[in-house]
Amino acid sequence: MDRPSIAFTNSSSSTAATQAGNAAMAAYERIFAAVFPPSADAVVPTPAATPILGSTGLGQSFGGFSVPEPEPQNSAEEQIKWDRSWHTATSYLSLPNELITVAHARQSEDALKARWFKPFRAETANDVSYIVSSESQGRKLRKGLVKDNLLQWYFEEAVCRHYMYYVLPTVIQCLNDKLDQRGLYDTIQVLQVAQAIYSHPLKNHISSFLPQKGAWELEQARQSLHSLFAHSIPTENFTAQVSQFLKEQASTVLCINEAQDQQLDPAIISSARRKTTRVMESLKNIGLAGPKAERLFAEVMSGILDQFVAIQFAGKWSSPSKIPEQLRDWIENRFSRFIVEVLAHVRDANLDSGNFSHSISYGDTLKWQQMGIRKLGELRVEELFDVVAEWSMDSQGAIEDLKYYVREGKWRFHLTSMFCEALSRRLLQPGASTTEILQIYMAIIRAFTILDPKGVLLDRVARPIRRYLREREDTVNIVVGGLLADLEDDPPVSGVLYELAEELETTGGLPVDEKVEDFDDLDFDDMMWEPDPVDAPLEYKRSKHNDVIGALISLFETKEAFITEFEKILGERLLRNEHEFDKEIRVLELLKIRFGEPPLQSCEVMLRDIMDSRRVDAFIHKEQNFAQNQRLHAKILSHHFWPSLHTDDFHLPAPITSLQTRYANSFAKLKASRKLTWHPSLGQVTVSLDFEDRIVREEVQTWQASVIYAFDSSSSSSPSPPATTQSVQTLTSSLEMSESLVRNALTFWVSKFVLVQSAPDTYRVLETLPSDTLDSATSTTAQAAARAAASDAVTSAAASSAVKSEEDMLQEKMEVYWNFVKAMLTNQGAMGLEKIVMMLKMVVPGGFPFGVDELKAFLAGRVEEGRLEVGLQGYKIVH
Amino acid sequence: MNYEMEDSQNAAPGHATVHEASKLSSSSRRQDAQSVTKRLQTELMQLMMSSTPGVSAFPDDPNDLLAWTATITGPAETPYANLIFKLSFVFPNTYPYAPPTVLFKTPIYHPNVDFSGRICLDILKDKWSAVYNVSSVLLSLQSLLGEPNNASPLNGQAAELWDSNPVEYKRLVLARHQDLDEE
C-alpha cells in the first residue's frame, strides 16, 4: 500500500508546483463537474441539458447584476480631493511648451534654473504627497485609469511630449547641420540640459514622498529617459559623429600620423585625452554609452591599429627590422592604455559591479599585439611583390617582419595565394621581358629562402612562375647567356642577366650538399631538427634547387634542353671571340659539378678543339712562314661534337684559297689521317681598304670580305672589266653566294661609305669621299633610305650567328615531315589536309609542331613545284 | 570451403598455377605488342629519314602500326619499269622474330607471285631474320621484279615466258597491271 500513497503525494506536489498547472486543474474540474448534474445549492439559470455552452464557475451567477464593491465612505469628497490634488501636481509637473535650443543649452546653470525650474510650494507638496501615497482613498476610485500614477503620467504625458516636440528637433538639427564635432557637443549638451530639467522635480521634490526616498522610481525614470534618448536619436548621424570624434582624438593621442621619433606637443595630447574622457563621460550620463558605444569604440580602435601600421610601417623595409618590437611596444604602452582609460568612462560602473570586469587584462593586450602583428603581416603581404621586385639587402626587413606572420597555416596560405595573384597580374604578362621575370624569380628565391628556410612557401609560389618560364622560348637562351655574361661589359647590354653571372661569381655556383639534405630526417642526433611546416604537402621534400642557379637550371624539364642550348651559345662564343676562355671554362666546370661529366662531354671537346687549334695553328704558321699580310688562322673543330653549323658556301678570294691549300697541306703533314673541310662562312677577317684619299680598316665576316674583294681593281681575276662597279647578279654568280647574303654585305659596305649604289642593284666603289659626305648622304631621300636599310642590315648581320638557329632547324625538320607526307600519300592514297595533320601528329615521333595553316602553306609550295596536286579527295602525289 | 582454391594455394612453389601462367603470358604478350610497336615506329622513322627512291611504306592506321601499305616502283630496264605496285604488310605480334605477311595488292604478272598476290620469297619464309626490316624487304621485292627466281615458280607460265618470250611477257605484265588508285 505504500507505493500508491507515495505516487499520490508526488503527483499532488508536482501539480501544485506551477500556477499553470493549477489553472489547468481548475478548468478540468469544471469540465468534469459539468457532466454531472449540478449540486442543489448552485444557481443554475439554464437547463442542465445544455452543458456544451459551457458553464460558469461554481457559485457564480450566470449574467445578472454584479455585486458592487463596497464603496468607500465619503467617496464624492474623496474624489474631489483627489482630482484637485492631481490637478495641482500635474500642473506643477507639466513642462512649458518651449523649445530647448542650443542657445538655451549653453546658458549658465542659474539662467536655466530660473527659466525651467518651478517653485515648489507647500500646498503642492501636500497634494503631491496625497497623490503619491499608496493609502490615499482617491487612488482606489481612480483604479484602472491612467490618472492614478503620477510618475507614469509625468513621463508619458509631460516628458515624452515635451521631448518629442521641443528637444528632438534641436538634436536632429544639430546632428544634420554640423558635421564637425560641434554637432556632437551640442547634442550632448542639449540632451544633458533636457535630462536635468526633466529629472529636477522628481529628484529634488517628489522623491522625498516616495518610499525609500524613491530610489527605485528615480532609477526607473532615468532608464526610461535614456531609452527614450537612445531610440529617438538619428542613429546613423550620431554614430558617424561619435566615431569620427573618437578617431580624431585617438589618432592625436596615439600620434599615429607622426614620424616615429617625433611626438606631438604633450599639451595637445592631454587635451585630446581629456576631451575624449569628457565626451565619453557625458555620453554615459545621458545613457548613450552602453554596449553600442563600446562596440563603436572597438571598431574605431581597430581602424586606428590598421592606420597606424599602414602609416608607420608601409615601405619601411630596412634590415634588421625592429618593427615588430616597436609595434608590440606601442600596443602595450599606448594603445591598450588608451583603451583602458576610455573604457573606464564608457562602461557603466553599476553594471560592472557584477560579474563583469571592466579592467583590461594583460591577455587582452597580448591579443592586440597579435592582431597588430597580423595587420603588419597583411601589409607586408600586400607589399611583398614590390619588396621582391626591388630586392636588395636593405629590403630584407620586410621579410623578417613576415616571419612572425607565416607561423600560422592560414596566413601562409593567404600569403602564397596573394603573392601568386600579384605575380600573375603584374609579372607573368606578355609585356614583361623574360630577363625581367628571371630577375624577379631570382629575387623570389632569395626572399623566400629567408622567409621560410624549409622551402614550402617557395615551392608554392615558384610553381606558376616556373611553368610560365618554361613556355617562353628564350628562357634557356637568357639563362645560359646570363651564366656566361661578362660582368665587365660596359655599358651593360640590355636583356642580359648579369645577376646570374654575379651569383655564379659569389656563390661559386656550388649546389647545396645534396647528400646531407637527403638524409636530413634520418639524422637522429640533429638537435636543431624542426618538423616541416603544417602546410607542407605530404611526402614533401625540400627542393634541392633552392639556390638561385640550381633553380634556374632545373627550370627545364630535361637537362638535355639546357645543355643543347649551352653548347650552341658556347660554340658561338668560341667561334666568335679570340680571347682566353677562362670564364667559359669555369662555367663548364660548374655545370659539370651539377650535371656530371658525360652530358657535357661535347662542350669539353669543343673547348679542347679551340685550345688544340691554337697549338696546331702556331705550328703550321711556323712551318709555312706566312707573310705578314697573309695570316690565316684556323680553328679546327671536331665536327661531330659541335652543334650544327651554318655552312653557306661561296667562293673565297683566290689568295685566301691558296693560303687554305698551304694550310691544309701542313695540317695533313701534322695529322696524317685527318682532312680539313673549310667552312668559308665562319670566320673573321681584318680588311684594310686603300682608297685614293683614305684607308678603311674593318673587322668583318668572311662573306662581307669576299664581296668587297670582288670590287678590288688590282685583282686580275675579276671577270667584268670595270671591277669597281658590280651588279648584284654578277656578284651572286661569280661568288656563288646566296643573293640575300650578297645584298646584306653590300648594304654593310654602303653604310661604311665604301660602296655607293650607282644604279638599282648596281654598286660602285666610292674611291674619293665627297667632302660633304654626311650632308649629301642625308640630303637625298634615296640615300637616306639606303643608309637606314644599311644600318638595319648591319644589325641583322651582327645577329646572324654561326650556329644554326632554331628556325633553320625547323626548316630542316620540315623536310622530314615532307617525307612523311610523301609516304603517306603514296601508300594511303589522296588525303585531305586535316587528315594529313592528324596522321602527322600521331605518327611523327615527338609530335608535329605545326598546325593546319602552316602545313597548308608548306604543301602549297610543293604543289607549285609540281610534286603534289590537289584533287577532289585532297592532296595527291604526282608520280 | 573451397578446396580447389586451397589446393592451388598449397601447390608446390616451383609450378606456376593456372592463374599465374595466364597472367604471365598476357603480360608478356602485352610487352610484345609494345616492343613491336616501338620497333615499327623506329622503322618508320628510319624510312622517313632516308627516302629510298622507288620504295615507300606507311602505316594504314597510326593507332595500330601492325598493318602497313607499301609502294614499289618497278625498276628500270625490266618489264615492270615505271609501274607502281602496292603491297600490304601485316606484322605478327612476334615481329621481328617472325616475318611479316606481305601481299601484292596490285595485280602482278610475275613468276614468284600468284594471282591472289601471294609471294614466294625465301626471306619472307624460312630465311627470315630479325635483322631484316620493312625497307630491306621492299628492296628485295624490288629486285625480285627484275630477277625472278624461276626455280620455284608460283606462276609456271610466267617463269617459262620470262626466258622464252620477253615481248609476250611484257605484254602480259602490262595487261595484268592496274593502278589501284584509278579504282
PDB file of N, CA, C and O in Angstrom, chain B residues 22-48:
ATOM      1  N   SER B  22      48.564 -17.704 -66.797  1.00  0.00           N
ATOM      2  CA  SER B  22      47.824 -16.855 -67.743  1.00  0.00           C
ATOM      3  C   SER B  22      48.243 -15.401 -67.568  1.00  0.00           C
ATOM      4  O   SER B  22      48.379 -14.649 -68.522  1.00  0.00           O
ATOM      5  N   LYS B  23      48.468 -15.031 -66.306  1.00  0.00           N
ATOM      6  CA  LYS B  23      48.876 -13.652 -66.065  1.00  0.00           C
ATOM      7  C   LYS B  23      50.212 -13.389 -66.743  1.00  0.00           C
ATOM      8  O   LYS B  23      50.397 -12.390 -67.412  1.00  0.00           O
ATOM      9  N   LEU B  24      51.120 -14.339 -66.537  1.00  0.00           N
ATOM     10  CA  LEU B  24      52.447 -14.173 -67.123  1.00  0.00           C
ATOM     11  C   LEU B  24      52.373 -14.017 -68.619  1.00  0.00           C
ATOM     12  O   LEU B  24      52.927 -13.095 -69.200  1.00  0.00           O
ATOM     13  N   SER B  25      51.615 -14.925 -69.227  1.00  0.00           N
ATOM     14  CA  SER B  25      51.603 -14.904 -70.681  1.00  0.00           C
ATOM     15  C   SER B  25      50.958 -13.626 -71.186  1.00  0.00           C
ATOM     16  O   SER B  25      51.431 -13.024 -72.137  1.00  0.00           O
ATOM     17  N   SER B  26      49.886 -13.186 -70.500  1.00  0.00           N
ATOM     18  CA  SER B  26      49.210 -11.987 -71.002  1.00  0.00           C
ATOM     19  C   SER B  26      50.136 -10.782 -70.875  1.00  0.00           C
ATOM     20  O   SER B  26      50.221  -9.959 -71.761  1.00  0.00           O
ATOM     21  N   SER B  27      50.858 -10.737 -69.751  1.00  0.00           N
ATOM     22  CA  SER B  27      51.705  -9.563 -69.590  1.00  0.00           C
ATOM     23  C   SER B  27      52.840  -9.597 -70.604  1.00  0.00           C
ATOM     24  O   SER B  27      53.221  -8.582 -71.147  1.00  0.00           O
ATOM     25  N   SER B  28      53.335 -10.800 -70.860  1.00  0.00           N
ATOM     26  CA  SER B  28      54.435 -10.860 -71.819  1.00  0.00           C
ATOM     27  C   SER B  28      53.918 -10.521 -73.207  1.00  0.00           C
ATOM     28  O   SER B  28      54.609  -9.900 -74.002  1.00  0.00           O
ATOM     29  N   ARG B  29      52.644 -10.897 -73.471  1.00  0.00           N
ATOM     30  CA  ARG B  29      52.099 -10.567 -74.777  1.00  0.00           C
ATOM     31  C   ARG B  29      51.976  -9.050 -74.925  1.00  0.00           C
ATOM     32  O   ARG B  29      52.294  -8.476 -75.949  1.00  0.00           O
ATOM     33  N   ARG B  30      51.509  -8.449 -73.837  1.00  0.00           N
ATOM     34  CA  ARG B  30      51.374  -7.004 -73.903  1.00  0.00           C
ATOM     35  C   ARG B  30      52.734  -6.366 -74.158  1.00  0.00           C
ATOM     36  O   ARG B  30      52.874  -5.439 -74.934  1.00  0.00           O
ATOM     37  N   GLN B  31      53.709  -6.922 -73.464  1.00  0.00           N
ATOM     38  CA  GLN B  31      55.041  -6.386 -73.648  1.00  0.00           C
ATOM     39  C   GLN B  31      55.487  -6.555 -75.092  1.00  0.00           C
ATOM     40  O   GLN B  31      56.069  -5.661 -75.675  1.00  0.00           O
ATOM     41  N   ASP B  32      55.133  -7.704 -75.663  1.00  0.00           N
ATOM     42  CA  ASP B  32      55.464  -7.951 -77.053  1.00  0.00           C
ATOM     43  C   ASP B  32      54.862  -6.878 -77.935  1.00  0.00           C
ATOM     44  O   ASP B  32      55.551  -6.259 -78.744  1.00  0.00           O
ATOM     45  N   ALA B  33      53.560  -6.659 -77.714  1.00  0.00           N
ATOM     46  CA  ALA B  33      52.860  -5.691 -78.551  1.00  0.00           C
ATOM     47  C   ALA B  33      53.558  -4.341 -78.445  1.00  0.00           C
ATOM     48  O   ALA B  33      53.739  -3.645 -79.450  1.00  0.00           O
ATOM     49  N   GLN B  34      53.966  -4.023 -77.224  1.00  0.00           N
ATOM     50  CA  GLN B  34      54.639  -2.738 -77.055  1.00  0.00           C
ATOM     51  C   GLN B  34      55.951  -2.702 -77.813  1.00  0.00           C
ATOM     52  O   GLN B  34      56.243  -1.734 -78.513  1.00  0.00           O
ATOM     53  N   SER B  35      56.723  -3.782 -77.692  1.00  0.00           N
ATOM     54  CA  SER B  35      58.031  -3.743 -78.334  1.00  0.00           C
ATOM     55  C   SER B  35      57.868  -3.772 -79.854  1.00  0.00           C
ATOM     56  O   SER B  35      58.652  -3.147 -80.570  1.00  0.00           O
ATOM     57  N   VAL B  36      56.829  -4.470 -80.342  1.00  0.00           N
ATOM     58  CA  VAL B  36      56.580  -4.473 -81.787  1.00  0.00           C
ATOM     59  C   VAL B  36      56.298  -3.065 -82.252  1.00  0.00           C
ATOM     60  O   VAL B  36      56.880  -2.565 -83.218  1.00  0.00           O
ATOM     61  N   THR B  37      55.401  -2.371 -81.508  1.00  0.00           N
ATOM     62  CA  THR B  37      55.054  -1.008 -81.892  1.00  0.00           C
ATOM     63  C   THR B  37      56.293  -0.128 -81.903  1.00  0.00           C
ATOM     64  O   THR B  37      56.505   0.666 -82.811  1.00  0.00           O
ATOM     65  N   LYS B  38      57.107  -0.311 -80.872  1.00  0.00           N
ATOM     66  CA  LYS B  38      58.291   0.524 -80.768  1.00  0.00           C
ATOM     67  C   LYS B  38      59.215   0.272 -81.963  1.00  0.00           C
ATOM     68  O   LYS B  38      59.715   1.214 -82.576  1.00  0.00           O
ATOM     69  N   ARG B  39      59.364  -0.980 -82.266  1.00  0.00           N
ATOM     70  CA  ARG B  39      60.262  -1.336 -83.359  1.00  0.00           C
ATOM     71  C   ARG B  39      59.734  -0.747 -84.674  1.00  0.00           C
ATOM     72  O   ARG B  39      60.475  -0.183 -85.474  1.00  0.00           O
ATOM     73  N   LEU B  40      58.399  -0.881 -84.862  1.00  0.00           N
ATOM     74  CA  LEU B  40      57.829  -0.382 -86.112  1.00  0.00           C
ATOM     75  C   LEU B  40      57.940   1.135 -86.192  1.00  0.00           C
ATOM     76  O   LEU B  40      58.164   1.687 -87.268  1.00  0.00           O
ATOM     77  N   GLN B  41      57.799   1.782 -85.038  1.00  0.00           N
ATOM     78  CA  GLN B  41      57.954   3.241 -85.038  1.00  0.00           C
ATOM     79  C   GLN B  41      59.355   3.626 -85.487  1.00  0.00           C
ATOM     80  O   GLN B  41      59.538   4.534 -86.305  1.00  0.00           O
ATOM     81  N   THR B  42      60.336   2.893 -84.944  1.00  0.00           N
ATOM     82  CA  THR B  42      61.717   3.183 -85.326  1.00  0.00           C
ATOM     83  C   THR B  42      61.907   2.969 -86.814  1.00  0.00           C
ATOM     84  O   THR B  42      62.539   3.780 -87.500  1.00  0.00           O
ATOM     85  N   GLU B  43      61.333   1.867 -87.307  1.00  0.00           N
ATOM     86  CA  GLU B  43      61.493   1.582 -88.737  1.00  0.00           C
ATOM     87  C   GLU B  43      60.877   2.670 -89.589  1.00  0.00           C
ATOM     88  O   GLU B  43      61.454   3.101 -90.593  1.00  0.00           O
ATOM     89  N   LEU B  44      59.701   3.109 -89.142  1.00  0.00           N
ATOM     90  CA  LEU B  44      59.020   4.164 -89.903  1.00  0.00           C
ATOM     91  C   LEU B  44      59.897   5.409 -89.955  1.00  0.00           C
ATOM     92  O   LEU B  44      60.095   6.017 -91.009  1.00  0.00           O
ATOM     93  N   MET B  45      60.439   5.763 -88.793  1.00  0.00           N
ATOM     94  CA  MET B  45      61.274   6.953 -88.725  1.00  0.00           C
ATOM     95  C   MET B  45      62.490   6.812 -89.636  1.00  0.00           C
ATOM     96  O   MET B  45      62.845   7.737 -90.360  1.00  0.00           O
ATOM     97  N   GLN B  46      63.077   5.610 -89.631  1.00  0.00           N
ATOM     98  CA  GLN B  46      64.246   5.385 -90.488  1.00  0.00           C
ATOM     99  C   GLN B  46      63.870   5.562 -91.952  1.00  0.00           C
ATOM    100  O   GLN B  46      64.578   6.206 -92.722  1.00  0.00           O
ATOM    101  N   LEU B  47      62.728   4.981 -92.297  1.00  0.00           N
ATOM    102  CA  LEU B  47      62.267   5.093 -93.682  1.00  0.00           C
ATOM    103  C   LEU B  47      62.105   6.553 -94.076  1.00  0.00           C
ATOM    104  O   LEU B  47      62.463   6.964 -95.177  1.00  0.00           O
ATOM    105  N   MET B  48      61.546   7.340 -93.132  1.00  0.00           N
ATOM    106  CA  MET B  48      61.264   8.732 -93.445  1.00  0.00           C
ATOM    107  C   MET B  48      62.551   9.536 -93.555  1.00  0.00           C
ATOM    108  O   MET B  48      62.662  10.453 -94.346  1.00  0.00           O
TER     109      MET B  48
END
